[in-house]
PDB file of N, CA and C in Angstrom:
ATOM      1  N   MET A 152      -3.834  10.601 -50.936  1.00 54.00           N
ATOM      2  CA  MET A 152      -2.930  10.146 -49.913  1.00 54.00           C
ATOM      3  C   MET A 152      -1.548   9.910 -50.504  1.00 54.00           C
ATOM      4  N   THR A 153      -0.571  10.295 -49.724  1.00 58.00           N
ATOM      5  CA  THR A 153       0.795   9.998 -50.162  1.00 58.00           C
ATOM      6  C   THR A 153       1.191   8.630 -49.630  1.00 58.00           C
ATOM      7  N   THR A 154       2.301   8.132 -50.102  1.00 59.00           N
ATOM      8  CA  THR A 154       2.740   6.798 -49.672  1.00 59.00           C
ATOM      9  C   THR A 154       3.097   6.773 -48.193  1.00 59.00           C
ATOM     10  N   ASP A 155       3.605   7.910 -47.653  1.00 67.00           N
ATOM     11  CA  ASP A 155       3.947   7.965 -46.227  1.00 67.00           C
ATOM     12  C   ASP A 155       2.703   7.797 -45.373  1.00 67.00           C
ATOM     13  N   GLU A 156       1.609   8.448 -45.743  1.00 75.00           N
ATOM     14  CA  GLU A 156       0.368   8.333 -44.963  1.00 75.00           C
ATOM     15  C   GLU A 156      -0.188   6.916 -45.046  1.00 75.00           C
ATOM     16  N   ALA A 157      -0.162   6.320 -46.199  1.00 75.00           N
ATOM     17  CA  ALA A 157      -0.665   4.960 -46.362  1.00 75.00           C
ATOM     18  C   ALA A 157       0.162   3.990 -45.521  1.00 75.00           C
ATOM     19  N   THR A 158       1.452   4.169 -45.502  1.00 90.00           N
ATOM     20  CA  THR A 158       2.326   3.313 -44.710  1.00 90.00           C
ATOM     21  C   THR A 158       2.021   3.485 -43.227  1.00 90.00           C
ATOM     22  N   TYR A 159       1.782   4.723 -42.818  1.00 90.00           N
ATOM     23  CA  TYR A 159       1.458   5.000 -41.417  1.00 90.00           C
ATOM     24  C   TYR A 159       0.157   4.310 -41.026  1.00 90.00           C
ATOM     25  N   VAL A 160      -0.852   4.400 -41.874  1.00 91.00           N
ATOM     26  CA  VAL A 160      -2.137   3.761 -41.605  1.00 91.00           C
ATOM     27  C   VAL A 160      -1.972   2.243 -41.563  1.00 91.00           C
ATOM     28  N   GLU A 161      -1.195   1.711 -42.465  1.00 93.00           N
ATOM     29  CA  GLU A 161      -0.943   0.273 -42.458  1.00 93.00           C
ATOM     30  C   GLU A 161      -0.228  -0.173 -41.184  1.00 93.00           C
ATOM     31  N   LEU A 162       0.741   0.630 -40.772  1.00 93.00           N
ATOM     32  CA  LEU A 162       1.465   0.309 -39.539  1.00 93.00           C
ATOM     33  C   LEU A 162       0.545   0.361 -38.325  1.00 93.00           C
ATOM     34  N   LEU A 163      -0.343   1.326 -38.290  1.00 94.00           N
ATOM     35  CA  LEU A 163      -1.305   1.394 -37.191  1.00 94.00           C
ATOM     36  C   LEU A 163      -2.188   0.149 -37.158  1.00 94.00           C
ATOM     37  N   GLN A 164      -2.607  -0.314 -38.320  1.00 94.00           N
ATOM     38  CA  GLN A 164      -3.440  -1.516 -38.388  1.00 94.00           C
ATOM     39  C   GLN A 164      -2.632  -2.741 -37.934  1.00 94.00           C
ATOM     40  N   GLN A 165      -1.390  -2.829 -38.377  1.00 94.00           N
ATOM     41  CA  GLN A 165      -0.539  -3.932 -37.945  1.00 94.00           C
ATOM     42  C   GLN A 165      -0.336  -3.900 -36.426  1.00 94.00           C
ATOM     43  N   HIS A 166      -0.170  -2.691 -35.919  1.00 96.00           N
ATOM     44  CA  HIS A 166       0.005  -2.511 -34.474  1.00 96.00           C
ATOM     45  C   HIS A 166      -1.219  -3.033 -33.725  1.00 96.00           C
ATOM     46  N   ALA A 167      -2.404  -2.683 -34.186  1.00 96.00           N
ATOM     47  CA  ALA A 167      -3.637  -3.132 -33.547  1.00 96.00           C
ATOM     48  C   ALA A 167      -3.758  -4.653 -33.620  1.00 96.00           C
ATOM     49  N   GLU A 168      -3.412  -5.229 -34.765  1.00 96.00           N
ATOM     50  CA  GLU A 168      -3.467  -6.681 -34.920  1.00 96.00           C
ATOM     51  C   GLU A 168      -2.474  -7.379 -33.992  1.00 96.00           C
ATOM     52  N   LEU A 169      -1.267  -6.803 -33.862  1.00 97.00           N
ATOM     53  CA  LEU A 169      -0.264  -7.382 -32.966  1.00 97.00           C
ATOM     54  C   LEU A 169      -0.715  -7.307 -31.510  1.00 97.00           C
ATOM     55  N   GLU A 170      -1.305  -6.197 -31.125  1.00 97.00           N
ATOM     56  CA  GLU A 170      -1.808  -6.072 -29.755  1.00 97.00           C
ATOM     57  C   GLU A 170      -2.863  -7.136 -29.478  1.00 97.00           C
ATOM     58  N   GLN A 171      -3.723  -7.378 -30.444  1.00 97.00           N
ATOM     59  CA  GLN A 171      -4.751  -8.413 -30.305  1.00 97.00           C
ATOM     60  C   GLN A 171      -4.091  -9.782 -30.128  1.00 97.00           C
ATOM     61  N   GLN A 172      -3.102 -10.081 -30.969  1.00 98.00           N
ATOM     62  CA  GLN A 172      -2.393 -11.364 -30.880  1.00 98.00           C
ATOM     63  C   GLN A 172      -1.695 -11.506 -29.536  1.00 98.00           C
ATOM     64  N   ILE A 173      -1.037 -10.435 -29.096  1.00 97.00           N
ATOM     65  CA  ILE A 173      -0.323 -10.454 -27.811  1.00 97.00           C
ATOM     66  C   ILE A 173      -1.297 -10.762 -26.681  1.00 97.00           C
ATOM     67  N   ALA A 174      -2.457 -10.118 -26.685  1.00 97.00           N
ATOM     68  CA  ALA A 174      -3.449 -10.332 -25.633  1.00 97.00           C
ATOM     69  C   ALA A 174      -3.931 -11.776 -25.619  1.00 97.00           C
ATOM     70  N   GLU A 175      -4.173 -12.343 -26.797  1.00 97.00           N
ATOM     71  CA  GLU A 175      -4.656 -13.728 -26.880  1.00 97.00           C
ATOM     72  C   GLU A 175      -3.598 -14.714 -26.393  1.00 97.00           C
ATOM     73  N   VAL A 176      -2.361 -14.537 -26.840  1.00 98.00           N
ATOM     74  CA  VAL A 176      -1.286 -15.442 -26.447  1.00 98.00           C
ATOM     75  C   VAL A 176      -1.014 -15.314 -24.946  1.00 98.00           C
ATOM     76  N   ARG A 177      -1.042 -14.102 -24.445  1.00 97.00           N
ATOM     77  CA  ARG A 177      -0.816 -13.879 -23.010  1.00 97.00           C
ATOM     78  C   ARG A 177      -1.868 -14.613 -22.200  1.00 97.00           C
ATOM     79  N   GLN A 178      -3.124 -14.482 -22.602  1.00 97.00           N
ATOM     80  CA  GLN A 178      -4.220 -15.139 -21.884  1.00 97.00           C
ATOM     81  C   GLN A 178      -4.025 -16.657 -21.875  1.00 97.00           C
ATOM     82  N   THR A 179      -3.670 -17.219 -23.008  1.00 97.00           N
ATOM     83  CA  THR A 179      -3.453 -18.671 -23.105  1.00 97.00           C
ATOM     84  C   THR A 179      -2.301 -19.114 -22.212  1.00 97.00           C
ATOM     85  N   GLU A 180      -1.185 -18.388 -22.276  1.00 98.00           N
ATOM     86  CA  GLU A 180      -0.015 -18.760 -21.482  1.00 98.00           C
ATOM     87  C   GLU A 180      -0.273 -18.574 -19.987  1.00 98.00           C
ATOM     88  N   MET A 181      -1.026 -17.521 -19.614  1.00 97.00           N
ATOM     89  CA  MET A 181      -1.365 -17.320 -18.206  1.00 97.00           C
ATOM     90  C   MET A 181      -2.222 -18.471 -17.691  1.00 97.00           C
ATOM     91  N   ALA A 182      -3.187 -18.912 -18.490  1.00 97.00           N
ATOM     92  CA  ALA A 182      -4.045 -20.026 -18.085  1.00 97.00           C
ATOM     93  C   ALA A 182      -3.212 -21.286 -17.875  1.00 97.00           C
ATOM     94  N   GLN A 183      -2.247 -21.521 -18.758  1.00 98.00           N
ATOM     95  CA  GLN A 183      -1.366 -22.681 -18.614  1.00 98.00           C
ATOM     96  C   GLN A 183      -0.506 -22.554 -17.351  1.00 98.00           C
ATOM     97  N   ALA A 184       0.000 -21.360 -17.092  1.00 97.00           N
ATOM     98  CA  ALA A 184       0.842 -21.142 -15.916  1.00 97.00           C
ATOM     99  C   ALA A 184       0.040 -21.348 -14.631  1.00 97.00           C
ATOM    100  N   VAL A 185      -1.182 -20.861 -14.600  1.00 96.00           N
ATOM    101  CA  VAL A 185      -2.034 -21.029 -13.421  1.00 96.00           C
ATOM    102  C   VAL A 185      -2.329 -22.508 -13.198  1.00 96.00           C
ATOM    103  N   LEU A 186      -2.672 -23.216 -14.257  1.00 97.00           N
ATOM    104  CA  LEU A 186      -2.950 -24.647 -14.151  1.00 97.00           C
ATOM    105  C   LEU A 186      -1.718 -25.401 -13.640  1.00 97.00           C
ATOM    106  N   HIS A 187      -0.562 -25.109 -14.208  1.00 97.00           N
ATOM    107  CA  HIS A 187       0.687 -25.745 -13.784  1.00 97.00           C
ATOM    108  C   HIS A 187       0.969 -25.439 -12.312  1.00 97.00           C
ATOM    109  N   SER A 188       0.778 -24.192 -11.913  1.00 95.00           N
ATOM    110  CA  SER A 188       1.011 -23.792 -10.520  1.00 95.00           C
ATOM    111  C   SER A 188       0.076 -24.535  -9.579  1.00 95.00           C
ATOM    112  N   ARG A 189      -1.189 -24.620  -9.942  1.00 95.00           N
ATOM    113  CA  ARG A 189      -2.162 -25.324  -9.093  1.00 95.00           C
ATOM    114  C   ARG A 189      -1.792 -26.801  -8.941  1.00 95.00           C
ATOM    115  N   LEU A 190      -1.336 -27.419 -10.024  1.00 96.00           N
ATOM    116  CA  LEU A 190      -0.927 -28.822  -9.949  1.00 96.00           C
ATOM    117  C   LEU A 190       0.262 -28.997  -9.006  1.00 96.00           C
ATOM    118  N   LEU A 191       1.245 -28.093  -9.086  1.00 96.00           N
ATOM    119  CA  LEU A 191       2.404 -28.174  -8.193  1.00 96.00           C
ATOM    120  C   LEU A 191       2.006 -27.946  -6.736  1.00 96.00           C
ATOM    121  N   ILE A 192       1.128 -26.993  -6.507  1.00 95.00           N
ATOM    122  CA  ILE A 192       0.668 -26.705  -5.144  1.00 95.00           C
ATOM    123  C   ILE A 192      -0.032 -27.933  -4.573  1.00 95.00           C
ATOM    124  N   GLN A 193      -0.876 -28.552  -5.379  1.00 95.00           N
ATOM    125  CA  GLN A 193      -1.597 -29.740  -4.938  1.00 95.00           C
ATOM    126  C   GLN A 193      -0.631 -30.911  -4.728  1.00 95.00           C
ATOM    127  N   LYS A 194       0.280 -31.094  -5.636  1.00 97.00           N
ATOM    128  CA  LYS A 194       1.221 -32.221  -5.574  1.00 97.00           C
ATOM    129  C   LYS A 194       2.072 -32.174  -4.307  1.00 97.00           C
ATOM    130  N   PHE A 195       2.559 -30.975  -3.944  1.00 96.00           N
ATOM    131  CA  PHE A 195       3.453 -30.842  -2.804  1.00 96.00           C
ATOM    132  C   PHE A 195       2.756 -30.365  -1.529  1.00 96.00           C
ATOM    133  N   GLY A 196       1.458 -30.119  -1.582  1.00 95.00           N
ATOM    134  CA  GLY A 196       0.727 -29.667  -0.400  1.00 95.00           C
ATOM    135  C   GLY A 196       1.202 -28.308   0.103  1.00 95.00           C
ATOM    136  N   LEU A 197       1.507 -27.416  -0.819  1.00 94.00           N
ATOM    137  CA  LEU A 197       2.032 -26.107  -0.452  1.00 94.00           C
ATOM    138  C   LEU A 197       0.934 -25.209   0.112  1.00 94.00           C
ATOM    139  N   LYS A 198       1.357 -24.315   1.008  1.00 91.00           N
ATOM    140  CA  LYS A 198       0.463 -23.310   1.571  1.00 91.00           C
ATOM    141  C   LYS A 198       0.869 -21.939   1.036  1.00 91.00           C
ATOM    142  N   LYS A 199       0.000 -20.983   1.237  1.00 87.00           N
ATOM    143  CA  LYS A 199       0.271 -19.625   0.779  1.00 87.00           C
ATOM    144  C   LYS A 199       1.581 -19.103   1.373  1.00 87.00           C
ATOM    145  N   SER A 200       1.825 -19.403   2.646  1.00 86.00           N
ATOM    146  CA  SER A 200       3.047 -18.919   3.302  1.00 86.00           C
ATOM    147  C   SER A 200       4.306 -19.565   2.730  1.00 86.00           C
ATOM    148  N   ASP A 201       4.169 -20.768   2.124  1.00 89.00           N
ATOM    149  CA  ASP A 201       5.321 -21.404   1.474  1.00 89.00           C
ATOM    150  C   ASP A 201       5.702 -20.654   0.204  1.00 89.00           C
ATOM    151  N   ILE A 202       4.713 -20.141  -0.474  1.00 88.00           N
ATOM    152  CA  ILE A 202       4.947 -19.479  -1.754  1.00 88.00           C
ATOM    153  C   ILE A 202       5.275 -18.003  -1.570  1.00 88.00           C
ATOM    154  N   PHE A 203       4.594 -17.358  -0.618  1.00 85.00           N
ATOM    155  CA  PHE A 203       4.790 -15.929  -0.360  1.00 85.00           C
ATOM    156  C   PHE A 203       5.216 -15.725   1.087  1.00 85.00           C
ATOM    157  N   PRO A 204       6.464 -16.087   1.443  1.00 83.00           N
ATOM    158  CA  PRO A 204       6.875 -16.012   2.845  1.00 83.00           C
ATOM    159  C   PRO A 204       7.063 -14.582   3.363  1.00 83.00           C
ATOM    160  N   TYR A 205       7.248 -13.647   2.474  1.00 82.00           N
ATOM    161  CA  TYR A 205       7.532 -12.280   2.922  1.00 82.00           C
ATOM    162  C   TYR A 205       6.363 -11.348   2.702  1.00 82.00           C
ATOM    163  N   GLU A 206       5.177 -11.885   2.604  1.00 73.00           N
ATOM    164  CA  GLU A 206       4.005 -11.049   2.395  1.00 73.00           C
ATOM    165  C   GLU A 206       3.802 -10.164   3.621  1.00 73.00           C
ATOM    166  N   LYS A 207       3.478  -8.924   3.380  1.00 76.00           N
ATOM    167  CA  LYS A 207       3.282  -7.983   4.476  1.00 76.00           C
ATOM    168  C   LYS A 207       2.069  -8.396   5.309  1.00 76.00           C
ATOM    169  N   PRO A 208       2.179  -8.283   6.622  1.00 72.00           N
ATOM    170  CA  PRO A 208       1.016  -8.583   7.457  1.00 72.00           C
ATOM    171  C   PRO A 208      -0.041  -7.490   7.281  1.00 72.00           C
ATOM    172  N   LEU A 209      -1.235  -7.784   7.722  1.00 76.00           N
ATOM    173  CA  LEU A 209      -2.285  -6.777   7.648  1.00 76.00           C
ATOM    174  C   LEU A 209      -1.861  -5.546   8.424  1.00 76.00           C
ATOM    175  N   ARG A 210      -2.221  -4.417   7.910  1.00 79.00           N
ATOM    176  CA  ARG A 210      -1.837  -3.157   8.549  1.00 79.00           C
ATOM    177  C   ARG A 210      -2.603  -2.987   9.849  1.00 79.00           C
ATOM    178  N   ILE A 211      -1.854  -2.768  10.908  1.00 77.00           N
ATOM    179  CA  ILE A 211      -2.453  -2.555  12.218  1.00 77.00           C
ATOM    180  C   ILE A 211      -2.697  -1.060  12.380  1.00 77.00           C
ATOM    181  N   PRO A 212      -3.912  -0.677  12.748  1.00 77.00           N
ATOM    182  CA  PRO A 212      -4.192   0.753  12.893  1.00 77.00           C
ATOM    183  C   PRO A 212      -3.323   1.387  13.977  1.00 77.00           C
ATOM    184  N   ARG A 213      -2.930   2.605  13.724  1.00 75.00           N
ATOM    185  CA  ARG A 213      -2.109   3.332  14.697  1.00 75.00           C
ATOM    186  C   ARG A 213      -2.911   3.631  15.940  1.00 75.00           C
ATOM    187  N   LYS A 214      -2.219   3.613  17.055  1.00 70.00           N
ATOM    188  CA  LYS A 214      -2.873   3.950  18.313  1.00 70.00           C
ATOM    189  C   LYS A 214      -3.111   5.450  18.357  1.00 70.00           C
ATOM    190  N   LYS A 215      -4.144   5.803  19.031  1.00 70.00           N
ATOM    191  CA  LYS A 215      -4.413   7.234  19.214  1.00 70.00           C
ATOM    192  C   LYS A 215      -3.362   7.797  20.161  1.00 70.00           C
ATOM    193  N   SER A 216      -3.279   9.083  20.231  1.00 66.00           N
ATOM    194  CA  SER A 216      -2.219   9.714  21.010  1.00 66.00           C
ATOM    195  C   SER A 216      -2.336   9.421  22.502  1.00 66.00           C
ATOM    196  N   GLY A 217      -3.439   8.888  22.953  1.00 78.00           N
ATOM    197  CA  GLY A 217      -3.582   8.530  24.359  1.00 78.00           C
ATOM    198  C   GLY A 217      -4.495   9.493  25.087  1.00 78.00           C
ATOM    199  N   THR A 218      -4.789   9.137  26.305  1.00 88.00           N
ATOM    200  CA  THR A 218      -5.657   9.998  27.101  1.00 88.00           C
ATOM    201  C   THR A 218      -4.858  11.181  27.615  1.00 88.00           C
ATOM    202  N   PRO A 219      -5.502  12.311  27.739  1.00 89.00           N
ATOM    203  CA  PRO A 219      -4.789  13.505  28.215  1.00 89.00           C
ATOM    204  C   PRO A 219      -4.315  13.336  29.657  1.00 89.00           C
ATOM    205  N   LYS A 220      -3.107  13.784  29.923  1.00 91.00           N
ATOM    206  CA  LYS A 220      -2.549  13.734  31.276  1.00 91.00           C
ATOM    207  C   LYS A 220      -2.347  15.134  31.853  1.00 91.00           C
ATOM    208  N   TYR A 221      -2.281  16.118  30.966  1.00 92.00           N
ATOM    209  CA  TYR A 221      -2.002  17.482  31.410  1.00 92.00           C
ATOM    210  C   TYR A 221      -3.020  18.434  30.785  1.00 92.00           C
ATOM    211  N   ARG A 222      -3.405  19.472  31.540  1.00 92.00           N
ATOM    212  CA  ARG A 222      -4.367  20.454  31.040  1.00 92.00           C
ATOM    213  C   ARG A 222      -3.854  21.858  31.351  1.00 92.00           C
ATOM    214  N   ASP A 223      -4.002  22.737  30.377  1.00 91.00           N
ATOM    215  CA  ASP A 223      -3.648  24.145  30.559  1.00 91.00           C
ATOM    216  C   ASP A 223      -4.845  24.818  31.232  1.00 91.00           C
ATOM    217  N   PRO A 224      -4.690  25.332  32.463  1.00 89.00           N
ATOM    218  CA  PRO A 224      -5.831  25.936  33.155  1.00 89.00           C
ATOM    219  C   PRO A 224      -6.349  27.200  32.473  1.00 89.00           C
ATOM    220  N   ALA A 225      -5.510  27.872  31.726  1.00 90.00           N
ATOM    221  CA  ALA A 225      -5.930  29.115  31.080  1.00 90.00           C
ATOM    222  C   ALA A 225      -6.823  28.853  29.868  1.00 90.00           C
ATOM    223  N   THR A 226      -6.483  27.863  29.061  1.00 92.00           N
ATOM    224  CA  THR A 226      -7.228  27.635  27.818  1.00 92.00           C
ATOM    225  C   THR A 226      -8.043  26.342  27.825  1.00 92.00           C
ATOM    226  N   GLY A 227      -7.710  25.412  28.718  1.00 91.00           N
ATOM    227  CA  GLY A 227      -8.398  24.131  28.746  1.00 91.00           C
ATOM    228  C   GLY A 227      -7.808  23.113  27.781  1.00 91.00           C
ATOM    229  N   ARG A 228      -6.781  23.489  27.051  1.00 91.00           N
ATOM    230  CA  ARG A 228      -6.138  22.560  26.132  1.00 91.00           C
ATOM    231  C   ARG A 228      -5.456  21.447  26.922  1.00 91.00           C
ATOM    232  N   THR A 229      -5.387  20.255  26.295  1.00 92.00           N
ATOM    233  CA  THR A 229      -4.785  19.111  26.967  1.00 92.00           C
ATOM    234  C   THR A 229      -3.606  18.583  26.168  1.00 92.00           C
ATOM    235  N   TRP A 230      -2.813  17.741  26.862  1.00 90.00           N
ATOM    236  CA  TRP A 230      -1.668  17.092  26.236  1.00 90.00           C
ATOM    237  C   TRP A 230      -1.511  15.732  26.881  1.00 90.00           C
ATOM    238  N   SER A 231      -1.226  14.709  26.079  1.00 89.00           N
ATOM    239  CA  SER A 231      -1.119  13.342  26.586  1.00 89.00           C
ATOM    240  C   SER A 231       0.250  13.031  27.179  1.00 89.00           C
ATOM    241  N   GLY A 232       1.215  13.882  26.962  1.00 87.00           N
ATOM    242  CA  GLY A 232       2.568  13.611  27.429  1.00 87.00           C
ATOM    243  C   GLY A 232       3.420  12.978  26.350  1.00 87.00           C
ATOM    244  N   ARG A 233       2.819  12.734  25.196  1.00 86.00           N
ATOM    245  CA  ARG A 233       3.549  12.163  24.067  1.00 86.00           C
ATOM    246  C   ARG A 233       3.784  13.242  23.015  1.00 86.00           C
ATOM    247  N   GLY A 234       4.870  13.065  22.289  1.00 86.00           N
ATOM    248  CA  GLY A 234       5.146  14.002  21.211  1.00 86.00           C
ATOM    249  C   GLY A 234       5.729  15.307  21.727  1.00 86.00           C
ATOM    250  N   ARG A 235       5.706  16.295  20.866  1.00 90.00           N
ATOM    251  CA  ARG A 235       6.290  17.597  21.185  1.00 90.00           C
ATOM    252  C   ARG A 235       5.499  18.302  22.288  1.00 90.00           C
ATOM    253  N   GLN A 236       6.219  18.904  23.213  1.00 91.00           N
ATOM    254  CA  GLN A 236       5.564  19.628  24.305  1.00 91.00           C
ATOM    255  C   GLN A 236       4.896  20.888  23.778  1.00 91.00           C
ATOM    256  N   PRO A 237       3.679  21.163  24.235  1.00 92.00           N
ATOM    257  CA  PRO A 237       3.048  22.428  23.850  1.00 92.00           C
ATOM    258  C   PRO A 237       3.742  23.603  24.538  1.00 92.00           C
ATOM    259  N   ASP A 238       3.601  24.751  23.967  1.00 92.00           N
ATOM    260  CA  ASP A 238       4.252  25.945  24.517  1.00 92.00           C
ATOM    261  C   ASP A 238       3.811  26.236  25.948  1.00 92.00           C
ATOM    262  N   TRP A 239       2.558  25.965  26.268  1.00 91.00           N
ATOM    263  CA  TRP A 239       2.052  26.324  27.591  1.00 91.00           C
ATOM    264  C   TRP A 239       2.640  25.489  28.727  1.00 91.00           C
ATOM    265  N   ILE A 240       3.301  24.362  28.426  1.00 91.00           N
ATOM    266  CA  ILE A 240       3.899  23.539  29.481  1.00 91.00           C
ATOM    267  C   ILE A 240       5.428  23.521  29.411  1.00 91.00           C
ATOM    268  N   ARG A 241       5.962  23.965  28.307  1.00 90.00           N
ATOM    269  CA  ARG A 241       7.410  23.902  28.092  1.00 90.00           C
ATOM    270  C   ARG A 241       8.153  24.697  29.165  1.00 90.00           C
ATOM    271  N   GLY A 242       9.132  24.024  29.789  1.00 89.00           N
ATOM    272  CA  GLY A 242       9.992  24.673  30.769  1.00 89.00           C
ATOM    273  C   GLY A 242       9.346  24.827  32.143  1.00 89.00           C
ATOM    274  N   GLN A 243       8.189  24.228  32.372  1.00 88.00           N
ATOM    275  CA  GLN A 243       7.509  24.352  33.665  1.00 88.00           C
ATOM    276  C   GLN A 243       7.369  22.976  34.305  1.00 88.00           C
ATOM    277  N   ASP A 244       7.037  22.967  35.575  1.00 90.00           N
ATOM    278  CA  ASP A 244       6.837  21.714  36.297  1.00 90.00           C
ATOM    279  C   ASP A 244       5.525  21.080  35.827  1.00 90.00           C
ATOM    280  N   ARG A 245       5.606  19.871  35.299  1.00 88.00           N
ATOM    281  CA  ARG A 245       4.424  19.196  34.769  1.00 88.00           C
ATOM    282  C   ARG A 245       3.396  18.879  35.857  1.00 88.00           C
ATOM    283  N   LEU A 246       3.857  18.699  37.069  1.00 89.00           N
ATOM    284  CA  LEU A 246       2.929  18.369  38.151  1.00 89.00           C
ATOM    285  C   LEU A 246       1.860  19.451  38.343  1.00 89.00           C
ATOM    286  N   LEU A 247       2.196  20.680  37.995  1.00 88.00           N
ATOM    287  CA  LEU A 247       1.224  21.778  38.130  1.00 88.00           C
ATOM    288  C   LEU A 247       0.061  21.629  37.149  1.00 88.00           C
ATOM    289  N   PHE A 248       0.274  20.924  36.046  1.00 91.00           N
ATOM    290  CA  PHE A 248      -0.737  20.816  34.993  1.00 91.00           C
ATOM    291  C   PHE A 248      -1.379  19.434  34.926  1.00 91.00           C
ATOM    292  N   MET A 249      -0.978  18.523  35.823  1.00 90.00           N
ATOM    293  CA  MET A 249      -1.464  17.149  35.764  1.00 90.00           C
ATOM    294  C   MET A 249      -2.960  17.081  36.033  1.00 90.00           C
ATOM    295  N   ILE A 250      -3.635  16.272  35.208  1.00 88.00           N
ATOM    296  CA  ILE A 250      -5.078  16.058  35.393  1.00 88.00           C
ATOM    297  C   ILE A 250      -5.237  14.973  36.451  1.00 88.00           C
ATOM    298  N   GLN A 251      -6.100  15.221  37.425  1.00 80.00           N
ATOM    299  CA  GLN A 251      -6.270  14.261  38.521  1.00 80.00           C
ATOM    300  C   GLN A 251      -7.484  13.408  38.342  1.00 80.00           C
TER     301      GLN A 251
END
């Protein structure tokens, strides 16, 4: 082994040791932060909305396109009246295609 390779191996070992130290210190500090936060929440009677006022609401499912209002007599295809007009109704009187 040359000195460059030995230095590289040593640096890799130091890197692994530092990562281990970082993980341990992070865990300790996180535990302290959580404990401190819980004490403050209890002391002031805080609620989740006090701490996270801009949290996104639960996602509401999108509505379906709706019930069909128009039917193409030639193909049986339908259209709810929402969105882009299909070719078979474009430029024509919608009353002719209305489902009763």
